[in-house]
XYZ file of C-alpha atoms in Angstrom:
693
model
C 38.036 -42.207 -38.879
C 35.851 -40.901 -36.088
C 36.298 -37.949 -33.731
C 35.114 -37.107 -30.194
C 34.902 -33.334 -29.828
C 33.561 -30.580 -27.577
C 31.093 -28.082 -28.981
C 29.426 -25.380 -26.856
C 30.019 -27.286 -23.624
C 28.739 -30.605 -24.978
C 30.594 -33.731 -26.118
C 29.690 -35.215 -29.474
C 31.160 -37.825 -31.798
C 30.924 -38.438 -35.536
C 32.637 -39.541 -38.724
C 35.362 -37.281 -40.138
C 34.515 -36.486 -43.758
C 37.375 -34.151 -44.475
C 40.093 -32.403 -42.585
C 42.206 -29.265 -43.009
C 44.911 -27.700 -40.877
C 42.571 -25.922 -38.438
C 39.248 -27.701 -38.804
C 37.429 -30.811 -39.850
C 34.071 -31.608 -41.411
C 32.275 -34.161 -39.219
C 29.045 -36.024 -39.889
C 26.966 -36.894 -36.809
C 24.790 -39.988 -36.459
C 21.776 -37.800 -37.250
C 23.264 -37.010 -40.634
C 23.944 -33.431 -39.720
C 27.327 -32.126 -40.804
C 29.262 -29.725 -38.625
C 32.506 -27.848 -38.927
C 34.743 -28.550 -35.906
C 37.859 -26.645 -34.938
C 40.907 -28.892 -34.726
C 41.559 -27.716 -31.163
C 38.140 -29.035 -30.123
C 38.825 -32.596 -31.280
C 39.849 -34.559 -28.189
C 39.973 -38.154 -29.460
C 40.321 -39.814 -32.860
C 39.331 -43.443 -33.273
C 38.409 -46.110 -35.813
C 36.237 -48.253 -33.566
C 33.702 -48.493 -32.032
C 30.919 -46.462 -33.655
C 30.598 -42.909 -32.261
C 27.296 -43.558 -30.442
C 28.657 -46.772 -28.974
C 31.753 -45.015 -27.661
C 29.712 -42.339 -25.967
C 27.467 -44.943 -24.323
C 30.493 -46.908 -23.091
C 32.185 -43.736 -21.843
C 29.119 -42.643 -19.896
C 29.012 -46.017 -18.127
C 32.720 -45.765 -17.290
C 32.266 -42.190 -16.011
C 29.655 -43.304 -13.496
C 32.091 -45.890 -12.111
C 34.877 -43.413 -11.388
C 35.084 -42.411 -7.708
C 35.872 -38.724 -7.603
C 37.672 -38.802 -4.261
C 39.991 -41.541 -5.552
C 40.488 -39.793 -8.880
C 41.352 -36.581 -7.030
C 43.986 -38.502 -5.018
C 45.491 -39.988 -8.221
C 45.599 -36.658 -10.048
C 48.966 -34.830 -10.224
C 49.384 -31.378 -8.665
C 50.087 -29.755 -12.013
C 47.550 -29.542 -14.811
C 46.993 -32.743 -16.748
C 45.085 -34.260 -19.624
C 42.102 -36.560 -19.251
C 43.991 -39.446 -20.878
C 46.762 -39.040 -18.280
C 44.269 -39.463 -15.459
C 42.680 -42.462 -17.182
C 46.089 -44.189 -17.322
C 46.742 -43.348 -13.652
C 43.281 -44.442 -12.531
C 42.779 -47.569 -14.674
C 46.101 -48.733 -16.171
C 48.816 -47.631 -18.527
C 46.796 -49.242 -21.304
C 43.563 -47.384 -20.583
C 41.010 -48.134 -23.275
C 39.400 -45.563 -25.505
C 36.150 -45.856 -23.493
C 38.065 -45.363 -20.226
C 39.793 -42.260 -21.589
C 36.497 -40.797 -22.778
C 34.841 -41.792 -19.474
C 37.570 -39.949 -17.572
C 36.941 -36.902 -19.770
C 33.195 -36.930 -19.019
C 33.736 -37.443 -15.284
C 36.327 -34.692 -14.959
C 34.196 -32.269 -16.943
C 31.131 -32.845 -14.764
C 33.016 -32.371 -11.459
C 34.185 -28.727 -11.420
C 34.309 -28.738 -7.618
C 37.021 -31.449 -7.816
C 38.763 -30.436 -11.039
C 39.070 -27.042 -12.638
C 39.256 -26.774 -16.402
C 42.662 -25.668 -17.626
C 42.049 -25.847 -21.393
C 40.514 -28.186 -23.952
C 40.677 -31.626 -22.340
C 43.029 -30.411 -19.611
C 42.293 -30.044 -15.900
C 43.822 -29.092 -12.561
C 42.653 -30.500 -9.289
C 41.125 -28.094 -6.762
C 43.066 -27.332 -3.538
C 41.986 -29.475 -0.604
C 40.445 -26.620 1.386
C 38.475 -25.367 -1.632
C 37.272 -28.899 -2.320
C 36.042 -29.310 1.242
C 34.147 -26.039 1.045
C 32.586 -27.071 -2.263
C 31.571 -30.475 -0.950
C 30.075 -28.879 2.151
C 28.102 -26.486 -0.069
C 26.843 -29.389 -2.175
C 25.695 -31.263 0.915
C 24.031 -28.120 2.186
C 22.227 -27.686 -1.110
C 21.083 -31.305 -1.037
C 19.778 -30.831 2.475
C 18.044 -27.617 1.401
C 16.383 -29.338 -1.553
C 15.272 -32.131 0.750
C 13.876 -29.503 3.139
C 12.001 -27.824 0.299
C 10.519 -31.167 -0.734
C 9.523 -31.884 2.873
C 7.860 -28.485 3.314
C 6.086 -28.766 -0.038
C 4.763 -32.197 0.905
C 3.497 -30.829 4.228
C 1.688 -27.981 2.471
C 0.143 -30.485 0.106
C -1.176 -32.417 3.115
C -2.751 -29.250 4.531
C -0.035 -28.568 7.106
C 1.956 -25.333 7.308
C 5.598 -25.606 8.459
C 6.505 -22.930 10.996
C 9.240 -21.294 8.855
C 6.701 -20.705 6.092
C 4.166 -19.338 8.573
C 6.795 -16.900 9.861
C 7.676 -15.780 6.316
C 4.063 -15.647 5.073
C 3.867 -11.950 4.149
C 7.340 -11.863 2.664
C 6.565 -14.935 0.542
C 3.304 -13.479 -0.729
C 4.201 -9.833 -1.278
C 7.971 -9.196 -1.310
C 9.587 -12.579 -1.802
C 13.172 -13.620 -2.105
C 12.619 -16.109 -4.907
C 15.767 -17.991 -3.933
C 14.486 -18.593 -0.398
C 13.529 -22.217 0.385
C 10.238 -21.111 1.952
C 9.209 -19.446 -1.311
C 10.345 -22.406 -3.409
C 8.382 -24.808 -1.219
C 5.180 -22.816 -1.758
C 5.763 -22.735 -5.520
C 6.529 -26.473 -5.612
C 3.476 -27.365 -3.527
C 1.244 -25.074 -5.566
C 2.386 -26.743 -8.783
C 2.071 -30.236 -7.364
C -1.443 -29.695 -5.997
C -2.621 -27.433 -8.834
C -3.795 -24.986 -6.161
C -3.343 -21.213 -6.192
C -0.677 -20.194 -3.632
C -3.018 -18.137 -1.443
C -5.642 -20.892 -1.409
C -2.919 -23.447 -0.660
C -1.673 -21.459 2.330
C -5.195 -20.887 3.615
C -5.970 -24.600 3.471
C -2.686 -25.347 5.224
C -3.645 -23.062 8.124
C -0.963 -20.432 7.489
C -3.560 -17.699 8.044
C -4.978 -17.921 11.553
C -7.099 -14.774 11.392
C -8.418 -12.931 8.356
C -8.214 -9.633 10.233
C -4.620 -10.266 11.262
C -3.830 -11.195 7.665
C -4.909 -7.742 6.459
C -3.372 -5.933 9.427
C 0.009 -7.657 9.295
C 0.163 -7.341 5.546
C -0.362 -3.575 5.902
C 2.306 -3.338 8.588
C 4.702 -5.466 6.524
C 4.341 -3.169 3.530
C 4.146 0.197 5.313
C 5.553 -0.178 8.832
C 8.174 -2.937 8.616
C 9.895 -1.616 11.754
C 6.672 -1.424 13.760
C 4.399 1.426 14.763
C 6.114 2.509 17.966
C 7.934 5.818 18.396
C 11.322 6.481 19.929
C 11.360 8.579 23.079
C 11.111 12.263 22.118
C 10.176 15.419 23.993
C 7.841 17.960 22.478
C 9.685 21.305 22.269
C 8.221 24.308 23.986
C 7.039 27.203 21.835
C 9.554 29.951 22.440
C 7.461 32.822 21.060
C 5.699 35.178 23.442
C 2.283 34.817 21.881
C -0.495 37.297 22.598
C -3.780 35.973 23.994
C -6.726 36.293 21.622
C -9.979 37.813 22.820
C -11.853 35.069 20.965
C -13.501 32.136 22.714
C -13.124 29.175 20.361
C -14.671 25.726 20.162
C -13.797 22.650 18.130
C -16.209 20.280 16.390
C -14.985 16.700 15.948
C -16.174 13.155 16.569
C -15.623 11.464 19.913
C -12.655 9.404 18.700
C -10.632 12.456 17.662
C -7.596 13.081 19.869
C -5.657 15.226 17.377
C -7.813 18.366 17.530
C -6.369 20.523 14.766
C -9.012 23.190 14.284
C -11.449 25.359 16.200
C -13.806 28.218 15.331
C -14.866 31.464 16.928
C -17.389 34.172 16.088
C -17.190 37.755 17.314
C -19.378 40.786 16.647
C -22.776 39.176 16.143
C -25.460 41.847 16.023
C -23.063 44.687 15.163
C -23.325 44.359 11.392
C -19.737 43.185 11.073
C -18.799 39.685 12.177
C -15.286 38.340 12.586
C -14.950 34.613 11.912
C -11.922 33.053 13.555
C -10.476 29.823 12.158
C -7.868 28.607 14.636
C -5.400 25.871 13.706
C -3.165 24.041 16.181
C 0.393 25.341 15.795
C 2.997 22.580 16.130
C 4.928 24.463 13.436
C 5.793 27.162 16.000
C 7.831 24.612 17.990
C 8.772 21.720 15.699
C 11.545 22.751 13.339
C 12.266 21.281 9.894
C 14.915 18.593 10.202
C 14.371 18.042 13.920
C 13.854 14.584 15.413
C 10.073 15.052 15.641
C 9.935 16.402 12.110
C 11.728 13.277 10.897
C 9.101 11.118 12.618
C 6.321 13.021 10.885
C 8.059 12.917 7.538
C 8.562 9.161 7.836
C 4.835 8.535 8.432
C 3.382 11.508 6.512
C -0.139 11.018 7.849
C -2.221 9.442 10.563
C -3.654 6.088 9.486
C -7.336 5.607 10.266
C -9.336 2.400 10.462
C -12.443 1.305 12.379
C -11.663 1.131 16.086
C -7.997 2.115 15.798
C -5.493 4.520 14.318
C -1.745 4.925 13.897
C -0.893 8.545 14.602
C 1.582 10.548 12.560
C 3.192 11.956 15.701
C 3.713 10.497 19.197
C 0.759 10.974 21.520
C 2.741 13.136 23.968
C 3.619 15.487 21.123
C 0.029 15.586 19.904
C -1.312 16.371 23.376
C 1.161 19.237 23.719
C -0.223 21.099 20.709
C -3.811 19.815 20.359
C -6.604 22.363 20.895
C -7.869 20.982 24.192
C -10.755 22.740 25.887
C -10.133 24.722 29.038
C -6.720 26.081 28.094
C -5.143 28.769 25.923
C -3.572 26.916 23.019
C -0.980 28.229 20.558
C -2.635 28.659 17.169
C -2.238 30.021 13.693
C -5.472 31.980 13.362
C -7.206 33.312 10.279
C -9.659 36.100 11.020
C -12.152 36.861 8.261
C -14.230 40.036 8.491
C -17.744 39.464 7.132
C -20.734 41.712 6.456
C -23.361 40.222 8.741
C -26.248 40.949 6.405
C -24.802 40.114 2.982
C -22.164 37.614 4.170
C -19.637 39.298 1.886
C -15.985 39.032 2.914
C -14.383 42.385 3.661
C -10.875 41.224 4.500
C -8.734 38.710 6.341
C -5.781 38.668 8.708
C -3.496 35.906 9.983
C -2.175 35.959 13.540
C 0.161 33.806 15.623
C -1.384 33.746 19.080
C -2.822 31.794 21.960
C -6.539 31.034 21.782
C -8.751 29.942 24.637
C -10.769 26.882 23.616
C -13.998 26.916 25.567
C -15.366 23.555 24.357
C -14.506 20.475 22.374
C -17.868 19.658 20.789
C -18.480 16.126 19.508
C -20.777 15.999 16.506
C -21.670 12.322 16.933
C -23.205 13.312 20.279
C -24.797 16.545 19.012
C -25.977 15.914 15.445
C -29.426 14.965 16.719
C -29.642 18.321 18.508
C -27.929 20.644 16.049
C -30.440 20.184 13.250
C -31.361 22.623 10.499
C -34.589 23.497 12.322
C -32.745 24.123 15.609
C -30.315 26.430 13.811
C -32.823 28.220 11.589
C -35.828 28.621 13.896
C -35.078 30.475 17.167
C -38.462 29.426 18.534
C -37.645 25.725 18.226
C -36.362 24.202 21.432
C -34.782 20.813 21.932
C -35.240 19.250 25.342
C -31.865 17.487 25.206
C -29.746 20.486 24.237
C -26.776 20.881 26.649
C -26.443 24.337 28.174
C -23.052 25.080 26.622
C -24.502 24.206 23.230
C -27.445 26.516 23.832
C -24.997 29.294 24.681
C -23.419 28.830 21.229
C -26.732 28.658 19.361
C -26.474 32.153 17.917
C -22.925 31.597 16.689
C -23.707 28.178 15.228
C -26.792 29.569 13.496
C -24.688 32.301 11.878
C -22.009 29.795 10.889
C -24.609 27.510 9.327
C -26.112 30.404 7.349
C -22.606 31.356 6.227
C -21.697 27.764 5.350
C -24.771 27.370 3.132
C -23.949 30.634 1.372
C -20.309 29.683 0.840
C -21.332 26.299 -0.517
C -23.772 27.933 -2.926
C -21.062 30.320 -4.160
C -18.663 27.484 -4.769
C -21.321 25.544 -6.642
C -21.663 28.455 -9.053
C -17.938 28.139 -9.802
C -18.172 24.318 -9.959
C -21.004 24.551 -12.434
C -23.114 22.007 -10.583
C -24.192 21.355 -7.002
C -22.359 19.065 -4.624
C -24.385 15.937 -3.947
C -24.737 14.762 -0.356
C -27.251 12.030 -1.196
C -24.966 9.288 0.128
C -24.527 8.955 3.868
C -21.316 8.589 5.816
C -21.049 5.590 8.113
C -19.519 5.400 11.545
C -18.011 2.144 12.779
C -17.856 1.200 16.445
C -16.188 -1.947 17.751
C -17.962 -2.845 20.980
C -15.585 -2.948 23.942
C -12.596 -1.972 21.837
C -11.932 1.416 23.519
C -9.131 2.314 21.143
C -7.088 -0.861 21.656
C -5.724 -2.734 18.668
C -8.611 -4.831 17.281
C -8.327 -8.598 17.048
C -10.939 -9.103 14.341
C -13.653 -10.820 16.363
C -15.205 -7.738 17.990
C -18.903 -7.020 17.604
C -19.235 -4.180 15.104
C -21.913 -1.509 15.079
C -22.512 0.637 11.997
C -24.437 3.885 12.267
C -25.517 6.277 9.539
C -24.563 9.911 9.359
C -25.950 11.913 6.479
C -23.292 13.808 4.572
C -23.715 17.558 4.796
C -25.185 17.530 8.295
C -25.124 21.097 9.724
C -22.092 20.688 11.995
C -20.288 18.852 9.212
C -21.035 21.616 6.729
C -19.948 24.346 9.148
C -16.536 22.807 9.680
C -16.033 21.823 6.044
C -16.756 25.297 4.697
C -14.589 26.981 7.337
C -11.659 24.740 6.438
C -12.140 25.516 2.728
C -12.011 29.217 3.574
C -8.761 28.768 5.495
C -7.088 26.521 2.939
C -8.052 28.656 -0.048
C -7.242 31.974 1.678
C -3.840 30.842 2.911
C -3.095 29.195 -0.430
C -3.733 32.425 -2.310
C -1.797 34.439 0.279
C 1.316 32.293 -0.027
C 1.147 32.622 -3.816
C 0.823 36.433 -3.607
C 3.948 36.607 -1.406
C 5.908 34.250 -3.650
C 6.140 31.612 -0.940
C 5.876 28.051 -2.294
C 3.396 25.700 -0.703
C 1.774 22.341 -1.272
C -1.478 22.638 -3.209
C -4.229 20.399 -4.456
C -5.677 21.321 -7.835
C -8.098 19.984 -10.411
C -8.070 21.463 -13.902
C -11.722 20.647 -14.595
C -14.546 18.365 -13.576
C -14.487 16.499 -16.857
C -14.429 12.695 -16.533
C -10.957 11.356 -15.825
C -9.487 14.679 -14.669
C -8.008 13.889 -11.269
C -6.990 15.982 -8.299
C -3.232 16.528 -8.264
C -0.738 17.807 -5.746
C 1.882 20.373 -6.670
C 3.669 23.545 -5.604
C 1.654 25.986 -7.717
C -1.561 27.723 -6.692
C -3.880 26.436 -9.427
C -7.693 26.289 -9.445
C -9.494 23.371 -7.853
C -12.549 22.836 -10.041
C -14.046 20.175 -7.797
C -14.158 22.490 -4.802
C -14.714 25.677 -6.788
C -11.827 27.822 -5.516
C -8.894 29.592 -7.202
C -6.290 27.952 -4.979
C -6.413 25.242 -2.346
C -3.618 24.390 0.054
C -3.754 21.794 2.805
C -2.979 23.602 6.039
C -5.717 22.820 8.563
C -4.563 19.427 9.904
C -0.889 19.840 10.896
C -1.137 17.194 13.626
C -2.472 14.599 11.199
C -0.985 15.348 7.774
C 2.629 16.190 7.064
C 1.742 18.379 4.069
C -0.259 20.614 6.408
C 2.695 20.922 8.800
C 4.935 21.928 5.878
C 2.413 24.526 4.740
C 2.096 25.795 8.300
C 5.832 26.531 8.398
C 5.402 28.544 5.204
C 2.326 30.382 6.536
C 4.130 31.215 9.780
C 6.897 32.792 7.684
C 4.248 34.821 5.843
C 2.732 35.997 9.143
C 6.109 36.966 10.572
C 7.809 38.513 7.550
C 5.099 39.656 5.148
C 6.541 40.793 1.817
C 9.971 39.263 2.600
C 8.533 35.899 3.636
C 9.972 34.111 0.573
C 13.478 34.805 1.930
C 12.695 33.462 5.410
C 10.406 30.508 4.640
C 11.969 27.058 5.224
C 11.173 25.920 1.676
C 12.235 28.055 -1.279
C 10.778 28.177 -4.808
C 11.582 25.021 -6.817
C 12.880 23.367 -3.646
C 13.612 19.725 -4.536
C 12.759 18.723 -0.975
C 9.231 20.024 -1.434
C 8.720 17.881 -4.537
C 10.121 14.882 -2.669
C 7.620 15.423 0.152
C 4.735 15.600 -2.323
C 5.823 12.388 -4.025
C 6.245 10.503 -0.754
C 2.987 11.823 0.652
C 1.002 10.838 -2.425
C 2.161 7.235 -2.161
C 1.690 6.921 1.593
C -1.671 8.697 1.677
C -2.997 6.488 -1.104
C -1.823 3.344 0.720
C -3.331 4.507 4.020
C -6.670 5.417 2.438
C -6.724 2.104 0.614
C -6.178 0.241 3.853
C -8.871 2.264 5.624
C -11.340 1.451 2.842
C -10.354 -2.219 3.014
C -10.846 -2.386 6.766
C -14.190 -0.633 6.555
C -15.204 -3.258 4.020
C -13.878 -6.017 6.305
C -15.961 -4.803 9.238
C -19.000 -4.328 6.999
C -18.715 -7.965 5.919
C -18.321 -8.908 9.591
C -21.498 -6.956 10.307
C -23.286 -8.975 7.615
C -22.067 -12.239 9.155
C -22.692 -11.247 12.777
C -26.248 -10.164 12.047
C -27.093 -13.114 9.828
C -27.946 -10.878 6.873
C -28.717 -12.988 3.808
C -30.659 -10.442 1.745
C -30.165 -6.746 1.086
C -31.891 -3.961 -0.774
C -29.461 -2.274 -3.135
C -29.255 0.209 -5.998
C -27.538 -0.301 -9.350
C -24.911 2.317 -10.160
C -22.638 0.761 -12.750
C -22.194 -2.165 -15.106
C -19.729 -4.764 -13.864
C -17.635 -7.438 -15.577
C -19.027 -10.644 -17.039
C -22.593 -9.434 -17.369
C -22.840 -8.400 -13.705
C -23.985 -5.112 -12.251
C -22.364 -3.219 -9.419
C -24.797 -2.260 -6.694
C -24.589 -0.231 -3.522
C -26.435 -1.503 -0.475
C -29.086 0.900 0.761
C -28.342 0.670 4.473
C -24.701 -0.317 4.909
C -21.462 0.805 3.193
C -21.141 -2.098 0.784
C -20.571 -2.245 -2.948
C -20.638 -5.635 -4.679
C -21.474 -7.275 -8.019
C -24.754 -9.070 -8.667
C -25.876 -11.520 -11.330
C -29.273 -12.783 -12.377
C -30.704 -9.858 -14.310
C -30.228 -8.130 -17.632
C -30.525 -4.577 -18.944
C -30.708 -2.953 -15.544
C -30.550 0.856 -15.700
C -28.616 2.938 -13.250
C -30.708 3.662 -10.213
C -32.692 0.418 -10.424
C -33.556 -0.817 -6.946
C -33.164 -4.526 -6.223
C -33.599 -7.135 -3.545
C -30.443 -9.221 -3.583
C -29.554 -12.580 -2.082
C -26.016 -12.564 -0.703
C -23.464 -15.237 -1.432
C -20.622 -16.438 0.751
C -18.283 -13.881 2.305
C -14.538 -14.275 1.720
C -12.771 -12.370 4.483
C -9.350 -12.739 2.859
C -10.218 -11.299 -0.543
C -13.024 -9.201 1.017
C -15.187 -10.592 -1.738
C -18.952 -10.918 -1.851
C -21.325 -11.609 -4.729
C -25.070 -11.395 -4.892
C -27.949 -12.721 -6.949
C -30.958 -10.628 -7.919
C -34.150 -11.890 -6.275
C -36.521 -9.215 -7.490
C -36.710 -5.674 -8.698
C -38.213 -3.294 -6.161
C -38.987 -0.321 -8.397
C -41.256 -0.183 -11.420
C -39.203 -0.747 -14.593
C -41.654 1.470 -16.465
C -40.641 4.412 -14.289
C -36.904 3.863 -14.784
C -34.827 5.677 -17.336
C -31.609 4.547 -18.919
C -30.584 8.181 -18.608
C -30.944 8.168 -14.834
C -28.170 10.389 -13.468
C -25.228 8.609 -11.967
C -24.221 10.148 -8.670
C -20.683 11.393 -8.216
C -18.741 8.203 -7.638
C -15.277 9.688 -7.630
C -14.558 8.226 -4.209
C -16.211 4.835 -4.691
C -14.779 2.071 -2.621
C -13.261 -0.604 -4.831
C -15.052 -3.888 -5.254
C -12.885 -6.612 -3.784
C -11.376 -9.368 -5.834
C -8.278 -11.538 -6.118
C -5.376 -10.218 -4.070
C -2.287 -9.421 -6.131
C 0.528 -11.555 -4.775
C 4.137 -11.952 -5.876
C 4.233 -15.759 -6.074
C 4.594 -16.829 -9.708
C 4.059 -20.544 -10.210
C 4.246 -20.176 -13.990
C 7.955 -19.443 -14.117
C 9.855 -22.150 -15.974
C 11.995 -22.571 -12.897
C 12.577 -20.575 -9.756
C 15.384 -18.194 -10.797
C 18.632 -18.070 -8.913
C 18.916 -14.316 -9.166
C 15.302 -13.214 -9.008
C 14.634 -9.582 -8.264
C 12.536 -9.744 -5.099
C 11.641 -6.056 -5.422
C 9.879 -6.593 -8.735
C 7.074 -9.051 -7.935
C 4.730 -10.421 -10.547
C 1.122 -10.026 -9.445
């Protein structure tokens, strides 16, 4: 005796060896013996052989027309043998009964299972919906195949082009566009990004980077809703100081200005004046919500995305020729010894006499011009000459402050690497298209005007940070426990030392138009200025305020993403500069060992770090002439080959000091995308928010 039975959703047949009340021992054709529940046995038969019956039944199943079977089926639930007799004849054969079983089981949209071997036909309206869904799925699969074939031929279907960034970085793995890319990538044995490039999905390498950044960080666009900058209600006194700002020519958000009073009297008062949007913008207001959503201005060569709407910025920026509301820190200094005697914070209006632009003045405001009164520069503008005494004092002070901080740091700050300025010819602040001619100019770090501003801002940020802590007012701080390798700068709400800068506490409060953390700190500082010892009760953010921690967390992520994009775009335009100027060889300096026997080098004259091959045992600091390989504007990748060594190996030392590379730009490489062609199958419930790089 043989039995046809169901086991774990599969139909099998074998010889019954023994049988009890509730189960039977069955031997399969393979020789394997299985225990089968009696309820799972659907047919018993003597002939034919089990394998032959299954083969016959499968052939019969394929011949059964489901629409006709559905018409024959009774309204109530029924057994498969009943349907076989209705469909074939009253004397339906064993193969026909088994064939009916197989066909019913494999058509759940026509027949629902109502028990072992029993079924109930689906209602007509449900059946029509199911059939429509099946046809839709067939059409979708055909569409996927068609799109995949087009990609394989080097053509990009428009729906895939429109979904490019979603497919690559935040895909819905059930979407047909995604599945087509995976299918084509598998079929052509081509990496997804390479496949899409060859198919023409990426029209412009610059637009690829730009739109990817917007997709990930500004999915709703970069525009602002219509808002009106509130008027500062306070009756602010007018300062006697005449201030001036020092920024580059592209700066429109002028946050800070300086003033000097009392030169020649023995006691000098340094004024550090910060734009005061915090006097008008209130926490929770519409403009505050805009700032909190963006958290920082995004910078890139030739363009920027501001944190606040331009009308708002222009209301509070420290424009020359007007008295601007400001939060001012006045530091009293001994003119001879440069010792600090005290400080005071005021909420006031400050007249800004000039907006100086260091990119226009660095060639004039040199160390000799500042240190030697007898030295004259024929191109010095009159208003700069009028400030010569103040700038000379500020430069002397800045050098002293830097030296004091270096004592705390335990080592000097190195300014042996230049900064680079990028200019896109004819761009004039409009959104770049990626084909503009790029100019790169060098600006040595630690230039006098740079140092003056940097040291003044450190004074303000450290003084206000300590002041908030003394009054028990929480703020947002940056700290670094030590300068040991791997110890990073962290943000928090406690006034802790910043070893890298060499100060006891360091808040961010000098760029409230450009960084949201600075606006938050300004609200806290304003409370300190207004309420003194009771400021902790009046400040918008209280100790252990969860909102403050949330701001820090959000800011950290956004600021890192923005800085990463800025570095990427500077690298993009540097590679463009290489291409536009036909540069095939560069002089470079080794600073680190790279992967695979390569060395990482930094170009001597442009801001470019890249790996080179073709040499062994190169010490840090070795100078090389390098032949450049092909530029990849999508991955921002570039490799080089050593042509010759420019310095004398005998003079080199393996112990050559490595400069402080804490802010090294990353060497480009493969872009992490979320398309995984190695999955066994595209899942039906993939988590699109958890991409696999």
